[in-house]
Coordinates of N, CA and C in Angstrom, one line a residue:
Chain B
X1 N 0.8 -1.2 0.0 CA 0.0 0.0 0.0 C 0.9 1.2 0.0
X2 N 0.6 1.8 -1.2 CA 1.4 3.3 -1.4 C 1.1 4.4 -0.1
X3 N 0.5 4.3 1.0 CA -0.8 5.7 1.3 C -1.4 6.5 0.9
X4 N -1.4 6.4 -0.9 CA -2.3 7.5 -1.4 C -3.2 6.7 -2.3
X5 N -4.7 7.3 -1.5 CA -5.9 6.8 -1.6 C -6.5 7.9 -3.2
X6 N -7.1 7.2 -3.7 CA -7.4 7.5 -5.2 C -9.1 6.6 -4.7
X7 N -10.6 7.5 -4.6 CA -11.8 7.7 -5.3 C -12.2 8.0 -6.5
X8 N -13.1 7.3 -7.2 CA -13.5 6.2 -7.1 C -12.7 4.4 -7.7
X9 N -12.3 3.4 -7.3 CA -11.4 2.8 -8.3 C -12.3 2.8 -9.9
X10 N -13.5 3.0 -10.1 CA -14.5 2.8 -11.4 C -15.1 3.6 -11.6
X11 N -15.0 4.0 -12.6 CA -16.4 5.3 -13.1 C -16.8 4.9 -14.5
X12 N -17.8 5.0 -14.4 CA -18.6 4.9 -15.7 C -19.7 5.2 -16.5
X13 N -19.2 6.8 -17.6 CA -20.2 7.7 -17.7 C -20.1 8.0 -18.8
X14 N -21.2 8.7 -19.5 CA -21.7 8.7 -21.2 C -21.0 9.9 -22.0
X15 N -20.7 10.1 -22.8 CA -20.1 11.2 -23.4 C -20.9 12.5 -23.1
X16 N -19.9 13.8 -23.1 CA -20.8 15.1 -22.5 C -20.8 15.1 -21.2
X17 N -20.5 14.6 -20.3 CA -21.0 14.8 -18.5 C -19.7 15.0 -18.1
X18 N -19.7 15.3 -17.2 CA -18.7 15.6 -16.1 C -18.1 14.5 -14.7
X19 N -17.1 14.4 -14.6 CA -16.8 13.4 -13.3 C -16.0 14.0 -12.6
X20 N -15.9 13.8 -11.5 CA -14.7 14.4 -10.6 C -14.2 13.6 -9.9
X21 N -12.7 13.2 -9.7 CA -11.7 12.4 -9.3 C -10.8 12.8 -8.2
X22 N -11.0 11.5 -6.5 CA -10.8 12.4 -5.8 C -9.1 11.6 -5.5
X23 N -8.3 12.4 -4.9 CA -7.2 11.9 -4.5 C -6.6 12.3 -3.0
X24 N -6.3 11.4 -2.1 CA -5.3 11.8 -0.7 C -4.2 11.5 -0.5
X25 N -3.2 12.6 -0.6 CA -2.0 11.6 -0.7 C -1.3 11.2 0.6
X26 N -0.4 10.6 0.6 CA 0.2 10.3 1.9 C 0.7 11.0 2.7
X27 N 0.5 10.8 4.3 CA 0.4 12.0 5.2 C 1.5 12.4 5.2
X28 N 1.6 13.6 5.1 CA 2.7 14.5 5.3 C 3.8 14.9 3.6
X29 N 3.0 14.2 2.5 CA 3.2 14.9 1.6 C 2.7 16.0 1.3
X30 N 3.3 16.7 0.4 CA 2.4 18.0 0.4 C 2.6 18.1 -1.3
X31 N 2.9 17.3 -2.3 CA 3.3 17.6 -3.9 C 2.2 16.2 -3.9
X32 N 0.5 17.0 -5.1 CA 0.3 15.9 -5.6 C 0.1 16.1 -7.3
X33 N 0.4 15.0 -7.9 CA 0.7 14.7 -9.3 C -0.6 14.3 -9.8
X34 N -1.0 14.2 -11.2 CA -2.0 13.6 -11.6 C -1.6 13.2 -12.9
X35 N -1.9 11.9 -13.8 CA -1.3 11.1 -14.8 C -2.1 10.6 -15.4
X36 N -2.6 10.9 -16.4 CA -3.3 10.1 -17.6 C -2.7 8.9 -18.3
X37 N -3.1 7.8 -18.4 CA -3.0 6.4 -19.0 C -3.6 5.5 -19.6
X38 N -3.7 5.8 -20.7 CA -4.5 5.2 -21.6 C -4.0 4.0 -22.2
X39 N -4.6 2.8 -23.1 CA -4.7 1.3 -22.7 C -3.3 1.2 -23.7
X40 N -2.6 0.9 -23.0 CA -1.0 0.4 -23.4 C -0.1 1.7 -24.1
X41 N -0.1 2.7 -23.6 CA 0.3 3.9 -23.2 C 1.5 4.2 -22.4
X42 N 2.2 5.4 -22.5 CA 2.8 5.6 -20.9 C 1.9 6.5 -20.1
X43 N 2.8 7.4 -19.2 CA 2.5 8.2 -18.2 C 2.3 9.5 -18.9
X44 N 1.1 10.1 -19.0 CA 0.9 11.3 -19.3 C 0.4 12.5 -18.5
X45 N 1.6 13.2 -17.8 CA 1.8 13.9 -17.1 C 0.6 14.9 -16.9
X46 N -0.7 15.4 -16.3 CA -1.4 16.4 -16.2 C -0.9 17.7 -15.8
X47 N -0.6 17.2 -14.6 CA -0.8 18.9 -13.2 C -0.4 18.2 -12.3
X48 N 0.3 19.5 -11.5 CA 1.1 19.0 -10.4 C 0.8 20.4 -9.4
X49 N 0.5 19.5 -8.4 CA 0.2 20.7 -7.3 C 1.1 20.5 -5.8
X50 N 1.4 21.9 -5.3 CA 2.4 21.9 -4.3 C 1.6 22.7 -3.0
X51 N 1.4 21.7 -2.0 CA 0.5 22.9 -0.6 C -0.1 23.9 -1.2
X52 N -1.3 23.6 -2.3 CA -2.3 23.8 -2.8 C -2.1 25.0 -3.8
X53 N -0.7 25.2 -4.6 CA -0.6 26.3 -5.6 C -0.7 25.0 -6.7
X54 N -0.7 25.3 -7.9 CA -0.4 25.1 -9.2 C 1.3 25.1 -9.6
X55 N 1.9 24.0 -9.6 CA 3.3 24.4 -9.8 C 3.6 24.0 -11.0
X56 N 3.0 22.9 -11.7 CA 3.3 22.6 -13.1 C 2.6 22.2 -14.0
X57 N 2.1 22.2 -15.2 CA 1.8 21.5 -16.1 C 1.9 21.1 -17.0
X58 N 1.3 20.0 -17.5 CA 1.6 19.5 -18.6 C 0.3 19.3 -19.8
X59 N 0.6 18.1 -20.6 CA -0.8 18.2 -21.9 C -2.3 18.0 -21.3
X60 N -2.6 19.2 -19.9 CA -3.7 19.2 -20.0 C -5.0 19.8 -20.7
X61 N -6.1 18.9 -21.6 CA -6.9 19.8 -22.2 C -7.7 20.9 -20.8
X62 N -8.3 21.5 -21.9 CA -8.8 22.7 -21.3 C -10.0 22.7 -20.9
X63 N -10.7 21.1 -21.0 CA -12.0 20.7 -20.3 C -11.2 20.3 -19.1
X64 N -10.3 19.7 -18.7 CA -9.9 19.3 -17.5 C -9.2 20.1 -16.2
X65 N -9.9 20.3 -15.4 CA -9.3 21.3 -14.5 C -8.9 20.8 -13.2
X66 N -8.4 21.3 -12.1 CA -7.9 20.5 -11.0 C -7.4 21.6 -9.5
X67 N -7.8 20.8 -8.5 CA -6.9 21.7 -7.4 C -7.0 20.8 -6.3
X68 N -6.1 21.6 -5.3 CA -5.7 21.0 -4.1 C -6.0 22.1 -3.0
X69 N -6.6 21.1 -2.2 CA -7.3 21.9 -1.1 C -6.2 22.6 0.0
X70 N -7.0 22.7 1.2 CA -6.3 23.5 2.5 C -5.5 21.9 3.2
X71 N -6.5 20.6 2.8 CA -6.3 19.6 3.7 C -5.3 18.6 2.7
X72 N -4.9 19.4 1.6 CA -4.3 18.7 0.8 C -4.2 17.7 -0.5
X73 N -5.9 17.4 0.0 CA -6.4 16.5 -0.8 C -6.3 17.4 -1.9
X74 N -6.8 16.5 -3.6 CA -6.9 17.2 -4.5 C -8.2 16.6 -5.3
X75 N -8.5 17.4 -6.2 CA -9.6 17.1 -7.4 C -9.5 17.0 -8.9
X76 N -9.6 16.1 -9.4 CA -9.7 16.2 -11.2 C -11.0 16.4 -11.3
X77 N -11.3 17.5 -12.0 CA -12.6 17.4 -12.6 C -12.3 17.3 -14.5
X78 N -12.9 16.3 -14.7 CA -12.9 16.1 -16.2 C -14.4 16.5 -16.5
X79 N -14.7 17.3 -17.8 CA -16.0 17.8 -18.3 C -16.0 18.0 -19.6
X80 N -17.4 17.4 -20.3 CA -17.4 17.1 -21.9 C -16.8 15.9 -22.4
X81 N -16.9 15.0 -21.3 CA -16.6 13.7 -21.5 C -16.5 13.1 -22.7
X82 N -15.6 12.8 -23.6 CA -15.4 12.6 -24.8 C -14.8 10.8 -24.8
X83 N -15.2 9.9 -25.9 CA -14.8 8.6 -25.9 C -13.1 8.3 -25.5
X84 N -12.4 8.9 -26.0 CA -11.0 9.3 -26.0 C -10.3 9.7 -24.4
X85 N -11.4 9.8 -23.4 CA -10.3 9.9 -22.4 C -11.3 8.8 -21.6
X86 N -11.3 8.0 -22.1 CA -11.5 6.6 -21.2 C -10.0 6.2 -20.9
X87 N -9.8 5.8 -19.6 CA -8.3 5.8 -19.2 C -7.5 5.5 -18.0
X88 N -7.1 5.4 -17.4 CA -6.9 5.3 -15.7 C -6.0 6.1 -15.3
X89 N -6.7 6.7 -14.8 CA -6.2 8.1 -14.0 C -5.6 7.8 -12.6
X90 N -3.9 8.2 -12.7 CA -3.3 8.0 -11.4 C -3.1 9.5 -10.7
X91 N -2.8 9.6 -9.4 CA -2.8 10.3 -8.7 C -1.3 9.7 -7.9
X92 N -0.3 10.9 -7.5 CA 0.9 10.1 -7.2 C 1.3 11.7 -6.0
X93 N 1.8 11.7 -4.7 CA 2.5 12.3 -4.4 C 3.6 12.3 -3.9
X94 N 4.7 13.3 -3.3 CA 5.9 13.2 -3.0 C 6.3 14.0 -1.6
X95 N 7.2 13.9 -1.1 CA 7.5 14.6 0.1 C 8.0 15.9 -0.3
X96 N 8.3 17.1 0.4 CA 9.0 18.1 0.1 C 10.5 18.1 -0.2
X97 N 10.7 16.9 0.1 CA 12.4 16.1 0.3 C 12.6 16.4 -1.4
X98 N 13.8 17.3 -1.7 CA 14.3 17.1 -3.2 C 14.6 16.5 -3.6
X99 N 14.0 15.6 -4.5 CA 14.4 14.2 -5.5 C 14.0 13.3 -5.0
X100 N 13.1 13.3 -4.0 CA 11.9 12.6 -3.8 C 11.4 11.4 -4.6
X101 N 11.0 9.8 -4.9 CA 10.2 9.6 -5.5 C 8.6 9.9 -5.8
X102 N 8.0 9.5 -6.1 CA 6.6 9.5 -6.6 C 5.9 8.2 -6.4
X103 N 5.0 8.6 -5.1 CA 4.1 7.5 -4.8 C 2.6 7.6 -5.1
X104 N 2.1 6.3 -6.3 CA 1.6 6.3 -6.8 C 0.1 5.7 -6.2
X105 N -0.9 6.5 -6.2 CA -2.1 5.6 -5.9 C -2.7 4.4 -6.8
X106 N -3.8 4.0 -6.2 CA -4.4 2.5 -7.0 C -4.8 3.4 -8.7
X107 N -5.2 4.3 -8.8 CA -5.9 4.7 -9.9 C -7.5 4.6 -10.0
X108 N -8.1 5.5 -11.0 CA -9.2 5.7 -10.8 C -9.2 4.9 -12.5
X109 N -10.3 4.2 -12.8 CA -10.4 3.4 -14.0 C -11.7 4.4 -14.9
X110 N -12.0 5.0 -15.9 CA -12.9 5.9 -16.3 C -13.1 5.1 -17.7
X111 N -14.1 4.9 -18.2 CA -14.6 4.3 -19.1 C -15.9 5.1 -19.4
X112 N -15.7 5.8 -20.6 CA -16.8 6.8 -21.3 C -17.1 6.3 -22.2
X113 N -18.4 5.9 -22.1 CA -19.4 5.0 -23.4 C -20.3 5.9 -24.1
Chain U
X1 N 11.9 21.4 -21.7 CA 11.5 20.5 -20.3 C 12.6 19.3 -20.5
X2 N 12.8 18.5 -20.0 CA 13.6 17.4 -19.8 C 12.9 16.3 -20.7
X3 N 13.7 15.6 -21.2 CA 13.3 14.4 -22.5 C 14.0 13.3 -21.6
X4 N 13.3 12.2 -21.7 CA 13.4 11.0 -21.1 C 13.4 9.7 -22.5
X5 N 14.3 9.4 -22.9 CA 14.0 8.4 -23.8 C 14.6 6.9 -23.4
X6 N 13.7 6.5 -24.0 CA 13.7 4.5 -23.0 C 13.9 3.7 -24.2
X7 N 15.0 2.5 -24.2 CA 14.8 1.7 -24.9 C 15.5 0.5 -24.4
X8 N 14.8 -0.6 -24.6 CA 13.9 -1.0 -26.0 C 12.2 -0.3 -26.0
X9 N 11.4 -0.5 -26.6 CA 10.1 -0.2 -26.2 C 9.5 -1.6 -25.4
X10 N 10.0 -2.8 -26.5 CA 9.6 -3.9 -25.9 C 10.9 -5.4 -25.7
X11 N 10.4 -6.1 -24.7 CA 11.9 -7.1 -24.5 C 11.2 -8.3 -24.3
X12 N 11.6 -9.1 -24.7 CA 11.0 -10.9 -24.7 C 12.0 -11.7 -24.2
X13 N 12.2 -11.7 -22.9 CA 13.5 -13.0 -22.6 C 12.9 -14.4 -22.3
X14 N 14.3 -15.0 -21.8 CA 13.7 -16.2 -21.8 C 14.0 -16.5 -20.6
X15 N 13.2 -17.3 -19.8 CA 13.4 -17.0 -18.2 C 14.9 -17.3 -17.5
X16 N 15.7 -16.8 -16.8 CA 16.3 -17.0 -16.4 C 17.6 -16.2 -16.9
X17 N 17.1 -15.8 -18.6 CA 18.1 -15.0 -18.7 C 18.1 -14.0 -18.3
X18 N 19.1 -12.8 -18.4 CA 19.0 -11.2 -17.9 C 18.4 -10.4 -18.9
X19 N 17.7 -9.3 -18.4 CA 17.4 -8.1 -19.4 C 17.7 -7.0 -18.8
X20 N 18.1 -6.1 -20.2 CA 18.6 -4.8 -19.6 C 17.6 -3.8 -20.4
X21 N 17.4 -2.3 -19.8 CA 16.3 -1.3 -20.1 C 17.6 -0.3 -20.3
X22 N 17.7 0.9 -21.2 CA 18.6 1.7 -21.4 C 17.8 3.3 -21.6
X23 N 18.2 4.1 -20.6 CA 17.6 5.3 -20.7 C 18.6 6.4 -20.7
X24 N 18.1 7.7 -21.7 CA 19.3 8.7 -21.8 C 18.2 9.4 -21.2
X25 N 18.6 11.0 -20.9 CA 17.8 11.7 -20.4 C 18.5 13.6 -21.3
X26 N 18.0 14.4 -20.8 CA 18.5 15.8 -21.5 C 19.4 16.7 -20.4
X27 N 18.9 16.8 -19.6 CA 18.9 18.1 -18.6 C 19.8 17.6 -17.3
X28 N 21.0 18.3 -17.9 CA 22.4 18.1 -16.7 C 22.0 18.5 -15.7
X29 N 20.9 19.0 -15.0 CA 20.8 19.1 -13.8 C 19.9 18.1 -13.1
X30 N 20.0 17.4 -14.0 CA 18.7 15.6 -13.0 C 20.3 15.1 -12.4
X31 N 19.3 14.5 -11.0 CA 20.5 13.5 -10.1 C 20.0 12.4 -9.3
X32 N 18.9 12.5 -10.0 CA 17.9 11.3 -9.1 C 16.8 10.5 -10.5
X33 N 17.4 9.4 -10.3 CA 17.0 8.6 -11.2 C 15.7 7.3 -10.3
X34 N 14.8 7.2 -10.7 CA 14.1 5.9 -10.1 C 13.8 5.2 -11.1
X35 N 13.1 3.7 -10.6 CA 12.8 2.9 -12.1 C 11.6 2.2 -11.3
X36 N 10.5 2.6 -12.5 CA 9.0 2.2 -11.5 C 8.9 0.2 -12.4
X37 N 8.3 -0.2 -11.8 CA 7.7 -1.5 -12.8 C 6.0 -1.4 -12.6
X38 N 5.4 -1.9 -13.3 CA 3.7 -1.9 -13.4 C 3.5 -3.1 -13.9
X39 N 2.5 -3.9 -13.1 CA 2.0 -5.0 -13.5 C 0.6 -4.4 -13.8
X40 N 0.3 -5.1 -14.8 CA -1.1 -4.7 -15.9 C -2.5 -4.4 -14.5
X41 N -2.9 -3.2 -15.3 CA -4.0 -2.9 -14.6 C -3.3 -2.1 -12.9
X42 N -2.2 -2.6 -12.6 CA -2.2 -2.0 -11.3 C -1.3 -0.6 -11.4
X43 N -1.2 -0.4 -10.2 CA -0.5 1.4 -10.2 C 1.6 1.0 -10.6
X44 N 1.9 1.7 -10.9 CA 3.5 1.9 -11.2 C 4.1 1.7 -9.2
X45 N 5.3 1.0 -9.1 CA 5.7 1.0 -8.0 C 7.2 0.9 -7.9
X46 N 7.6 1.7 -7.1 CA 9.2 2.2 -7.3 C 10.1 0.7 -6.7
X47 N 10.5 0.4 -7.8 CA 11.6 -0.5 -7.3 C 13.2 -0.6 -6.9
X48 N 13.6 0.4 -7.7 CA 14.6 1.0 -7.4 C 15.2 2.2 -8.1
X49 N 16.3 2.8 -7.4 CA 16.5 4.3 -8.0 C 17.9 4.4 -7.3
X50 N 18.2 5.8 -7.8 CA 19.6 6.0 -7.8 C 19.6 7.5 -8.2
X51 N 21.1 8.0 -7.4 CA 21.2 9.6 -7.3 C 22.7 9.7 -8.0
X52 N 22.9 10.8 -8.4 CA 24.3 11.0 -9.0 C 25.5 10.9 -8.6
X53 N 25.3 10.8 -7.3 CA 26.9 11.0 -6.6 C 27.4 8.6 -6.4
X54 N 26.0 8.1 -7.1 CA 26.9 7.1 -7.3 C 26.5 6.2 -8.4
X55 N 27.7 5.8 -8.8 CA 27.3 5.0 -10.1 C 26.3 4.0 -10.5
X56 N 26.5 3.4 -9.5 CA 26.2 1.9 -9.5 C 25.4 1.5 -8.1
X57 N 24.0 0.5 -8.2 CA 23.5 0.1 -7.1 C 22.7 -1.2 -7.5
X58 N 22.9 -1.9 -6.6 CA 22.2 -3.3 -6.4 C 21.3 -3.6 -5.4
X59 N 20.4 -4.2 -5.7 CA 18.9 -4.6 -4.9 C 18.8 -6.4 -5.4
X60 N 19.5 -7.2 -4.8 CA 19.2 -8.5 -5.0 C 19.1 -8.6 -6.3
X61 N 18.4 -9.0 -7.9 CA 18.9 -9.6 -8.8 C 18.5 -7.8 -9.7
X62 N 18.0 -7.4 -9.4 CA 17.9 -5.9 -9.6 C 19.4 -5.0 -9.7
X63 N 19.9 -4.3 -10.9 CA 20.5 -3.1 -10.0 C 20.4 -2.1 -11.4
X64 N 20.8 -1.1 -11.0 CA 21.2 0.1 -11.7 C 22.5 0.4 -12.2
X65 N 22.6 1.6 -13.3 CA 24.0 1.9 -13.5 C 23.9 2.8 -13.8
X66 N 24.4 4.3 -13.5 CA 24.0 5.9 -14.3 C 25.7 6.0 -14.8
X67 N 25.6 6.5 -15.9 CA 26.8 7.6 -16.5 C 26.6 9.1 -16.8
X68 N 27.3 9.8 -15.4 CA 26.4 11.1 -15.7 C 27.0 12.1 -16.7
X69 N 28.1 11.5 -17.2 CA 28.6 12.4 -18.4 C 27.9 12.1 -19.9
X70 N 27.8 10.6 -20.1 CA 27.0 10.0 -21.1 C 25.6 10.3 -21.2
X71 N 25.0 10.8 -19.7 CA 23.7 11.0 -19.8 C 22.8 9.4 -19.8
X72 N 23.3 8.8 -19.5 CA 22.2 7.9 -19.6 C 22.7 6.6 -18.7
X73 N 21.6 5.9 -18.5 CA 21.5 5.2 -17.2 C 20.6 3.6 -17.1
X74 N 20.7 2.5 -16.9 CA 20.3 1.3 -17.3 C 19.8 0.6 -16.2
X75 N 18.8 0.0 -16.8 CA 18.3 -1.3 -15.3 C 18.3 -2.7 -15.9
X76 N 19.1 -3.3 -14.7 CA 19.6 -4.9 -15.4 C 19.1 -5.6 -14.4
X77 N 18.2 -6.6 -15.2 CA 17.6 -8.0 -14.1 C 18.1 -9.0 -14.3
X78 N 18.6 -9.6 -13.5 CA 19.4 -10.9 -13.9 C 18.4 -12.1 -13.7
X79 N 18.7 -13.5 -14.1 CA 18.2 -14.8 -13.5 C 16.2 -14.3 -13.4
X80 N 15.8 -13.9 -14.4 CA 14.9 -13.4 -15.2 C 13.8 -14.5 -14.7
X81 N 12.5 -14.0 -13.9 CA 11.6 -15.1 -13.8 C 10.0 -14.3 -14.1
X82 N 9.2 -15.2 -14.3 CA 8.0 -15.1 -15.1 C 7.1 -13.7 -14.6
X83 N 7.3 -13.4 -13.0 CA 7.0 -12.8 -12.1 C 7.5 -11.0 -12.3
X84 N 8.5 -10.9 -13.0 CA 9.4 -9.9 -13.7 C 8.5 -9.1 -15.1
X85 N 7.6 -10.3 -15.7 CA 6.7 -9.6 -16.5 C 6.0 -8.4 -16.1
X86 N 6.3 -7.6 -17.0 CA 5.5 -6.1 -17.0 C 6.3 -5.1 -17.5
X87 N 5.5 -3.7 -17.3 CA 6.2 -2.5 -17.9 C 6.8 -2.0 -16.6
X88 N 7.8 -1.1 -17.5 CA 9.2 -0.8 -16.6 C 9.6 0.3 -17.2
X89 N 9.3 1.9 -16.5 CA 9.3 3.0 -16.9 C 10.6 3.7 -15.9
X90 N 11.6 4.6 -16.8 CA 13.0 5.2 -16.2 C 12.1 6.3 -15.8
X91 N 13.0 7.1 -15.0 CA 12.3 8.6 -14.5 C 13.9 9.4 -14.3
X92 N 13.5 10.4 -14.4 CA 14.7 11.8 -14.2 C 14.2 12.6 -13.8
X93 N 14.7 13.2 -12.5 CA 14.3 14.3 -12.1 C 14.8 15.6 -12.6
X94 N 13.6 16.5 -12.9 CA 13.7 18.0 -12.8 C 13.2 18.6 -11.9
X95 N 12.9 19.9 -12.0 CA 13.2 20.8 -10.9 C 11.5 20.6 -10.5
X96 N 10.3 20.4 -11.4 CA 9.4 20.1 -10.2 C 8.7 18.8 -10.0
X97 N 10.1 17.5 -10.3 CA 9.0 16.5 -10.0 C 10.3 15.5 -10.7
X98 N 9.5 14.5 -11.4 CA 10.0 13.2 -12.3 C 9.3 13.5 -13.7
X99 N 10.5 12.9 -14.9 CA 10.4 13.1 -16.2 C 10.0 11.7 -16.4
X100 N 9.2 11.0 -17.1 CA 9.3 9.4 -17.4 C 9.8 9.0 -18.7
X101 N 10.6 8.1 -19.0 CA 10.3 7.6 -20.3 C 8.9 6.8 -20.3
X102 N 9.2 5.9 -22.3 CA 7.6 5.7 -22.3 C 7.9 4.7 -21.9
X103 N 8.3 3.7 -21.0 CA 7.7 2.3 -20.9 C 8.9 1.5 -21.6
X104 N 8.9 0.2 -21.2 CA 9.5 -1.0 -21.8 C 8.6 -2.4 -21.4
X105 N 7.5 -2.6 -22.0 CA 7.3 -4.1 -21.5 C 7.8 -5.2 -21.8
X106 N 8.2 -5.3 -20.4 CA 8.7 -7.0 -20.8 C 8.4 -8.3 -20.8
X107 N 8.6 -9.2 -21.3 CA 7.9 -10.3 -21.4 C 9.0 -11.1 -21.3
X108 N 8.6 -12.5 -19.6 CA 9.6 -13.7 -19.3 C 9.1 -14.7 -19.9
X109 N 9.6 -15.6 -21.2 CA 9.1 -16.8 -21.3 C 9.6 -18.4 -20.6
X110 N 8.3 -18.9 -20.2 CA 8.7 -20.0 -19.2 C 9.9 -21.1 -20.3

């Protein structure tokens, strides 16, 4: 067990709607990552948030938005659900420690029909 | 941003032989290397890694090797068993996080 808890492990919703994807990462991290992976794929980097600013991003579209709370948790909201991001969405954080790994949660599985 | 490139994309040994993963990377300021493995469907999980100030590191049939002048850095499994199947992604750090290559899946045949 990584410590970082990833809601819901399944979602499964129709093109056009909205989902929101929750993530906790392990206590006393404060850097959480978010990673799109689609079926035999790599790691496709989203957004990366640090004690709740915006520190990085990557190829995220511009239906997908995200943040991190006061308690650290964070949110993906995906909207205008399109067939194409059926996928499993990881959620990964790190300690403030420089050069840190990245601990990755179970993933959220999203299947848009 | 930092380029991560991984090869082979894919490896097919035969069990018990060794396989090696070969990654270069861009940006002379990475010094922390990890190497995740993923078994299908499940989350990526850090099996081993390594920092600049040393070359070389072993974990039981696992180890690493960086050349930080070369830029590039390798993970070698020796005595290769069926259990070893899966993808196996390099990482490099920059300044906010880890760069990945794409993956190498491997396949042990019995």
């Amino acid at each position: 067990d990584s410590g970082v808890t990833q809601t819901p492990k399944h979602l499964i919703t129709a093109t056009g709607q909205r989902v929101t994807l929750r993530c906790s990462p392990r206590s006393g991290d404060l850097s959480v990552y978010w990673y799109q992976q689609s079926l035999d794929q790599g790691l496709q980097f989203l957004i990366q948030y640090y004690n709740g600013e915006e520190r990085a991003k990557g190829n995220i579209l511009e239906r997908f938005s995200a943040q991190q709370f006061p308690d650290l948790h964070s949110e993906l909201n995906l909207s205008s659900l399109e067939l194409g991001d059926s996928a499993l969405y990881f959620c990964a954080s790190s300690s403030r420690a420089e050069n840190s790994p990245l601990h990755f949660g179970n993933g959220t599985r999203l299947t848009v029909t | 941003g930092e380029n991560v490139e991984q090869h082979p994309s894919t490896l097919s040994v035969q069990e018990g032989d060794s396989a090696v993963i070969k990654c270069t990377y861009s940006d002379s300021a990475s010094n922390y290397f990890p190497w995740y493995k993923q078994e299908l469907g499940k989350r990526p999980q850090l099996i081993i890694d390594i920092r600049s100030n040393v070359g070389e590191k072993k974990d039981q049939r696992i180890a690493v090797t960086l050349n930080k002048t070369a830029k590039h850095f390798s993970l070698h499994i020796t005595e290769t068993q069926p259990e070893d199947s899966a993808v196996y992604f390099c990482a490099a750090s920059i300044d906010w996080g880890l760069s990945f290559g794409a993956g190498t899946t491997v396949t042990v045949r019995a």
